[in-house]
Amino acid sequence: MVALTARSSLGVLLTSLLFLGGCAEPFIVMAGGELAGEETDPPADWDEFADEDIVQLETRPDDPYSINIWMIADGADVYVATGDGPTRWTRHIENNPDVRLRIQDRVYALEAYRVLDPTEKLRIGQQYVSKYDVDDDNNWVEEGQLFRLDRR
């Protein structure tokens, strides 16, 4: 009976790993590949998506890499950020700024620009703090990387 239980547990584990490893979509904290969805022209105003908590960002068009990420919609602009130094997806953007953003079932082809202007960075950083109810005790607003996603 113990061998059957161990064998069953191993089967469930292997099936789970195969399922997760084969996913093209990002899964919780695991990165995925190419995003599926309706290709749509970016809106003139992103505010209709201001209440969206988590969206998906695809980088590296030649070998798509996608993640779940927080975003800020601010009128004509949309932003994504990381609270620390370079990550895999930020390095992809350094090599090629072409990205795709999925909100709900729509996918937008965009270009990522790192925000270096301290005033813009602080303004959007404060929106992150407010929207996601996080504090800025570790100065991620100032030290993190913020990207504005513009039309291609």
PDB file of C-alpha atoms in Angstrom:
ATOM      1  CA  MET A   1       0.000   0.000   0.000  1.00  0.00           C
ATOM      2  CA  VAL A   2       2.847   2.375   0.824  1.00  0.00           C
ATOM      3  CA  ALA A   3       4.495   1.667  -2.557  1.00  0.00           C
ATOM      4  CA  LEU A   4       1.220   2.408  -4.344  1.00  0.00           C
ATOM      5  CA  THR A   5       0.853   5.707  -2.478  1.00  0.00           C
ATOM      6  CA  ALA A   6       4.433   6.725  -3.253  1.00  0.00           C
ATOM      7  CA  ARG A   7       3.978   5.729  -6.901  1.00  0.00           C
ATOM      8  CA  SER A   8       0.723   7.730  -7.098  1.00  0.00           C
ATOM      9  CA  SER A   9       2.357  10.756  -5.532  1.00  0.00           C
ATOM     10  CA  LEU A  10       5.240  10.519  -7.978  1.00  0.00           C
ATOM     11  CA  GLY A  11       2.783  10.311 -10.880  1.00  0.00           C
ATOM     12  CA  VAL A  12       0.917  13.401  -9.699  1.00  0.00           C
ATOM     13  CA  LEU A  13       4.201  15.280  -9.272  1.00  0.00           C
ATOM     14  CA  LEU A  14       5.468  14.318 -12.742  1.00  0.00           C
ATOM     15  CA  THR A  15       2.133  15.186 -14.368  1.00  0.00           C
ATOM     16  CA  SER A  16       2.142  18.565 -12.615  1.00  0.00           C
ATOM     17  CA  LEU A  17       5.701  19.316 -13.712  1.00  0.00           C
ATOM     18  CA  LEU A  18       4.942  18.358 -17.307  1.00  0.00           C
ATOM     19  CA  PHE A  19       1.838  20.530 -17.285  1.00  0.00           C
ATOM     20  CA  LEU A  20       3.647  23.542 -15.834  1.00  0.00           C
ATOM     21  CA  GLY A  21       6.696  23.078 -18.019  1.00  0.00           C
ATOM     22  CA  GLY A  22       4.569  22.975 -21.142  1.00  0.00           C
ATOM     23  CA  CYS A  23       2.616  26.147 -20.432  1.00  0.00           C
ATOM     24  CA  ALA A  24       3.085  28.949 -22.913  1.00  0.00           C
ATOM     25  CA  GLU A  25       1.402  31.415 -20.568  1.00  0.00           C
ATOM     26  CA  PRO A  26       2.993  32.782 -17.416  1.00  0.00           C
ATOM     27  CA  PHE A  27       1.686  30.861 -14.395  1.00  0.00           C
ATOM     28  CA  ILE A  28       1.596  32.746 -11.090  1.00  0.00           C
ATOM     29  CA  VAL A  29       5.327  33.388 -10.583  1.00  0.00           C
ATOM     30  CA  MET A  30       6.581  31.151 -13.382  1.00  0.00           C
ATOM     31  CA  ALA A  31       7.497  32.768 -16.690  1.00  0.00           C
ATOM     32  CA  GLY A  32       5.844  31.669 -19.905  1.00  0.00           C
ATOM     33  CA  GLY A  33       6.305  32.126 -23.631  1.00  0.00           C
ATOM     34  CA  GLU A  34       4.299  33.848 -26.346  1.00  0.00           C
ATOM     35  CA  LEU A  35       1.070  35.471 -25.180  1.00  0.00           C
ATOM     36  CA  ALA A  36      -2.230  34.472 -26.761  1.00  0.00           C
ATOM     37  CA  GLY A  37      -5.027  36.957 -27.298  1.00  0.00           C
ATOM     38  CA  GLU A  38      -6.607  39.348 -29.746  1.00  0.00           C
ATOM     39  CA  GLU A  39      -3.970  41.638 -31.324  1.00  0.00           C
ATOM     40  CA  THR A  40      -5.334  45.159 -30.866  1.00  0.00           C
ATOM     41  CA  ASP A  41      -4.119  48.693 -31.533  1.00  0.00           C
ATOM     42  CA  PRO A  42      -3.120  50.421 -28.284  1.00  0.00           C
ATOM     43  CA  PRO A  43      -5.758  52.787 -26.900  1.00  0.00           C
ATOM     44  CA  ALA A  44      -5.210  56.548 -26.933  1.00  0.00           C
ATOM     45  CA  ASP A  45      -6.042  56.530 -23.209  1.00  0.00           C
ATOM     46  CA  TRP A  46      -5.114  53.639 -20.910  1.00  0.00           C
ATOM     47  CA  ASP A  47      -7.289  54.845 -18.008  1.00  0.00           C
ATOM     48  CA  GLU A  48      -9.993  52.282 -18.849  1.00  0.00           C
ATOM     49  CA  PHE A  49      -7.514  49.704 -17.507  1.00  0.00           C
ATOM     50  CA  ALA A  50      -6.543  51.607 -14.354  1.00  0.00           C
ATOM     51  CA  ASP A  51      -8.205  49.013 -12.099  1.00  0.00           C
ATOM     52  CA  GLU A  52      -6.425  46.031 -13.656  1.00  0.00           C
ATOM     53  CA  ASP A  53      -4.133  44.567 -11.020  1.00  0.00           C
ATOM     54  CA  ILE A  54      -2.073  42.011 -12.908  1.00  0.00           C
ATOM     55  CA  VAL A  55      -1.291  41.978 -16.625  1.00  0.00           C
ATOM     56  CA  GLN A  56       1.131  39.977 -18.723  1.00  0.00           C
ATOM     57  CA  LEU A  57       4.264  41.375 -20.346  1.00  0.00           C
ATOM     58  CA  GLU A  58       6.059  39.551 -23.157  1.00  0.00           C
ATOM     59  CA  THR A  59       9.671  40.388 -23.986  1.00  0.00           C
ATOM     60  CA  ARG A  60      12.260  38.934 -26.387  1.00  0.00           C
ATOM     61  CA  PRO A  61      10.196  38.625 -29.587  1.00  0.00           C
ATOM     62  CA  ASP A  62      12.571  36.078 -31.186  1.00  0.00           C
ATOM     63  CA  ASP A  63      12.098  33.682 -28.230  1.00  0.00           C
ATOM     64  CA  PRO A  64       9.089  35.038 -26.290  1.00  0.00           C
ATOM     65  CA  TYR A  65       9.368  35.310 -22.524  1.00  0.00           C
ATOM     66  CA  SER A  66       6.306  36.461 -20.586  1.00  0.00           C
ATOM     67  CA  ILE A  67       5.596  37.328 -16.980  1.00  0.00           C
ATOM     68  CA  ASN A  68       2.726  38.425 -14.776  1.00  0.00           C
ATOM     69  CA  ILE A  69       3.308  41.981 -13.608  1.00  0.00           C
ATOM     70  CA  TRP A  70       1.673  44.983 -11.944  1.00  0.00           C
ATOM     71  CA  MET A  71       0.997  48.015 -14.120  1.00  0.00           C
ATOM     72  CA  ILE A  72      -0.039  51.628 -13.867  1.00  0.00           C
ATOM     73  CA  ALA A  73      -2.360  53.201 -16.452  1.00  0.00           C
ATOM     74  CA  ASP A  74      -1.879  56.962 -16.552  1.00  0.00           C
ATOM     75  CA  GLY A  75      -3.824  58.624 -19.352  1.00  0.00           C
ATOM     76  CA  ALA A  76      -1.957  58.160 -22.623  1.00  0.00           C
ATOM     77  CA  ASP A  77       0.787  56.157 -20.884  1.00  0.00           C
ATOM     78  CA  VAL A  78       1.097  52.714 -19.337  1.00  0.00           C
ATOM     79  CA  TYR A  79       3.967  51.639 -17.065  1.00  0.00           C
ATOM     80  CA  VAL A  80       5.537  48.473 -15.656  1.00  0.00           C
ATOM     81  CA  ALA A  81       8.255  48.347 -13.017  1.00  0.00           C
ATOM     82  CA  THR A  82      10.600  46.220 -11.023  1.00  0.00           C
ATOM     83  CA  GLY A  83      11.470  47.188  -7.488  1.00  0.00           C
ATOM     84  CA  ASP A  84      15.075  46.108  -7.730  1.00  0.00           C
ATOM     85  CA  GLY A  85      17.971  45.981 -10.134  1.00  0.00           C
ATOM     86  CA  PRO A  86      18.108  44.232 -13.494  1.00  0.00           C
ATOM     87  CA  THR A  87      15.975  41.138 -13.960  1.00  0.00           C
ATOM     88  CA  ARG A  88      15.695  38.685 -16.833  1.00  0.00           C
ATOM     89  CA  TRP A  89      12.876  40.664 -18.464  1.00  0.00           C
ATOM     90  CA  THR A  90      14.615  44.044 -18.034  1.00  0.00           C
ATOM     91  CA  ARG A  91      17.743  42.635 -19.701  1.00  0.00           C
ATOM     92  CA  HIS A  92      15.575  41.438 -22.581  1.00  0.00           C
ATOM     93  CA  ILE A  93      14.236  44.991 -22.966  1.00  0.00           C
ATOM     94  CA  GLU A  94      17.779  46.396 -22.989  1.00  0.00           C
ATOM     95  CA  ASN A  95      18.537  44.104 -25.947  1.00  0.00           C
ATOM     96  CA  ASN A  96      15.243  44.719 -27.759  1.00  0.00           C
ATOM     97  CA  PRO A  97      12.604  47.189 -26.505  1.00  0.00           C
ATOM     98  CA  ASP A  98       9.768  45.550 -28.496  1.00  0.00           C
ATOM     99  CA  VAL A  99       7.279  44.097 -26.015  1.00  0.00           C
ATOM    100  CA  ARG A 100       3.707  42.877 -25.991  1.00  0.00           C
ATOM    101  CA  LEU A 101       1.290  43.648 -23.171  1.00  0.00           C
ATOM    102  CA  ARG A 102      -1.829  41.597 -22.522  1.00  0.00           C
ATOM    103  CA  ILE A 103      -4.708  43.071 -20.597  1.00  0.00           C
ATOM    104  CA  GLN A 104      -7.704  40.773 -20.279  1.00  0.00           C
ATOM    105  CA  ASP A 105      -7.861  39.043 -23.682  1.00  0.00           C
ATOM    106  CA  ARG A 106      -6.296  41.848 -25.742  1.00  0.00           C
ATOM    107  CA  VAL A 107      -2.619  42.008 -26.720  1.00  0.00           C
ATOM    108  CA  TYR A 108      -0.855  45.288 -27.556  1.00  0.00           C
ATOM    109  CA  ALA A 109       2.450  45.594 -29.451  1.00  0.00           C
ATOM    110  CA  LEU A 110       4.484  48.287 -27.674  1.00  0.00           C
ATOM    111  CA  GLU A 111       7.997  49.574 -27.158  1.00  0.00           C
ATOM    112  CA  ALA A 112       9.507  49.864 -23.674  1.00  0.00           C
ATOM    113  CA  TYR A 113      11.456  52.940 -22.617  1.00  0.00           C
ATOM    114  CA  ARG A 114      13.202  53.110 -19.276  1.00  0.00           C
ATOM    115  CA  VAL A 115      12.048  56.133 -17.314  1.00  0.00           C
ATOM    116  CA  LEU A 116      15.023  58.093 -16.001  1.00  0.00           C
ATOM    117  CA  ASP A 117      13.317  61.425 -15.320  1.00  0.00           C
ATOM    118  CA  PRO A 118      13.133  61.644 -11.505  1.00  0.00           C
ATOM    119  CA  THR A 119       9.874  63.612 -11.513  1.00  0.00           C
ATOM    120  CA  GLU A 120       8.056  61.108 -13.739  1.00  0.00           C
ATOM    121  CA  LYS A 121       9.554  58.189 -11.841  1.00  0.00           C
ATOM    122  CA  LEU A 122       8.443  59.587  -8.478  1.00  0.00           C
ATOM    123  CA  ARG A 123       4.929  60.419  -9.743  1.00  0.00           C
ATOM    124  CA  ILE A 124       4.356  56.927 -11.160  1.00  0.00           C
ATOM    125  CA  GLY A 125       6.103  55.312  -8.192  1.00  0.00           C
ATOM    126  CA  GLN A 126       3.648  57.019  -5.869  1.00  0.00           C
ATOM    127  CA  GLN A 127       0.792  55.622  -7.949  1.00  0.00           C
ATOM    128  CA  TYR A 128       2.239  52.116  -7.467  1.00  0.00           C
ATOM    129  CA  VAL A 129       2.439  52.688  -3.717  1.00  0.00           C
ATOM    130  CA  SER A 130      -1.184  53.843  -3.636  1.00  0.00           C
ATOM    131  CA  LYS A 131      -2.700  51.301  -6.063  1.00  0.00           C
ATOM    132  CA  TYR A 132      -1.001  48.222  -4.649  1.00  0.00           C
ATOM    133  CA  ASP A 133      -0.985  49.353  -1.017  1.00  0.00           C
ATOM    134  CA  VAL A 134       2.753  48.881  -0.659  1.00  0.00           C
ATOM    135  CA  ASP A 135       5.135  51.053   1.264  1.00  0.00           C
ATOM    136  CA  ASP A 136       8.367  52.510   0.017  1.00  0.00           C
ATOM    137  CA  ASP A 137      10.506  51.701   3.053  1.00  0.00           C
ATOM    138  CA  ASN A 138      13.264  50.250   0.877  1.00  0.00           C
ATOM    139  CA  ASN A 139      13.198  53.081  -1.715  1.00  0.00           C
ATOM    140  CA  TRP A 140      12.161  50.857  -4.602  1.00  0.00           C
ATOM    141  CA  VAL A 141      10.422  53.847  -6.184  1.00  0.00           C
ATOM    142  CA  GLU A 142      13.771  55.600  -6.516  1.00  0.00           C
ATOM    143  CA  GLU A 143      16.031  52.576  -6.988  1.00  0.00           C
ATOM    144  CA  GLY A 144      13.806  50.251  -9.033  1.00  0.00           C
ATOM    145  CA  GLN A 145      13.449  50.242 -12.791  1.00  0.00           C
ATOM    146  CA  LEU A 146      10.383  51.835 -14.354  1.00  0.00           C
ATOM    147  CA  PHE A 147       9.391  51.408 -18.003  1.00  0.00           C
ATOM    148  CA  ARG A 148       6.877  53.397 -20.029  1.00  0.00           C
ATOM    149  CA  LEU A 149       5.320  51.309 -22.781  1.00  0.00           C
ATOM    150  CA  ASP A 150       4.727  53.417 -25.896  1.00  0.00           C
ATOM    151  CA  ARG A 151       3.220  52.725 -29.291  1.00  0.00           C
ATOM    152  CA  ARG A 152       5.636  51.204 -31.809  1.00  0.00           C
TER     153      ARG A 152
END
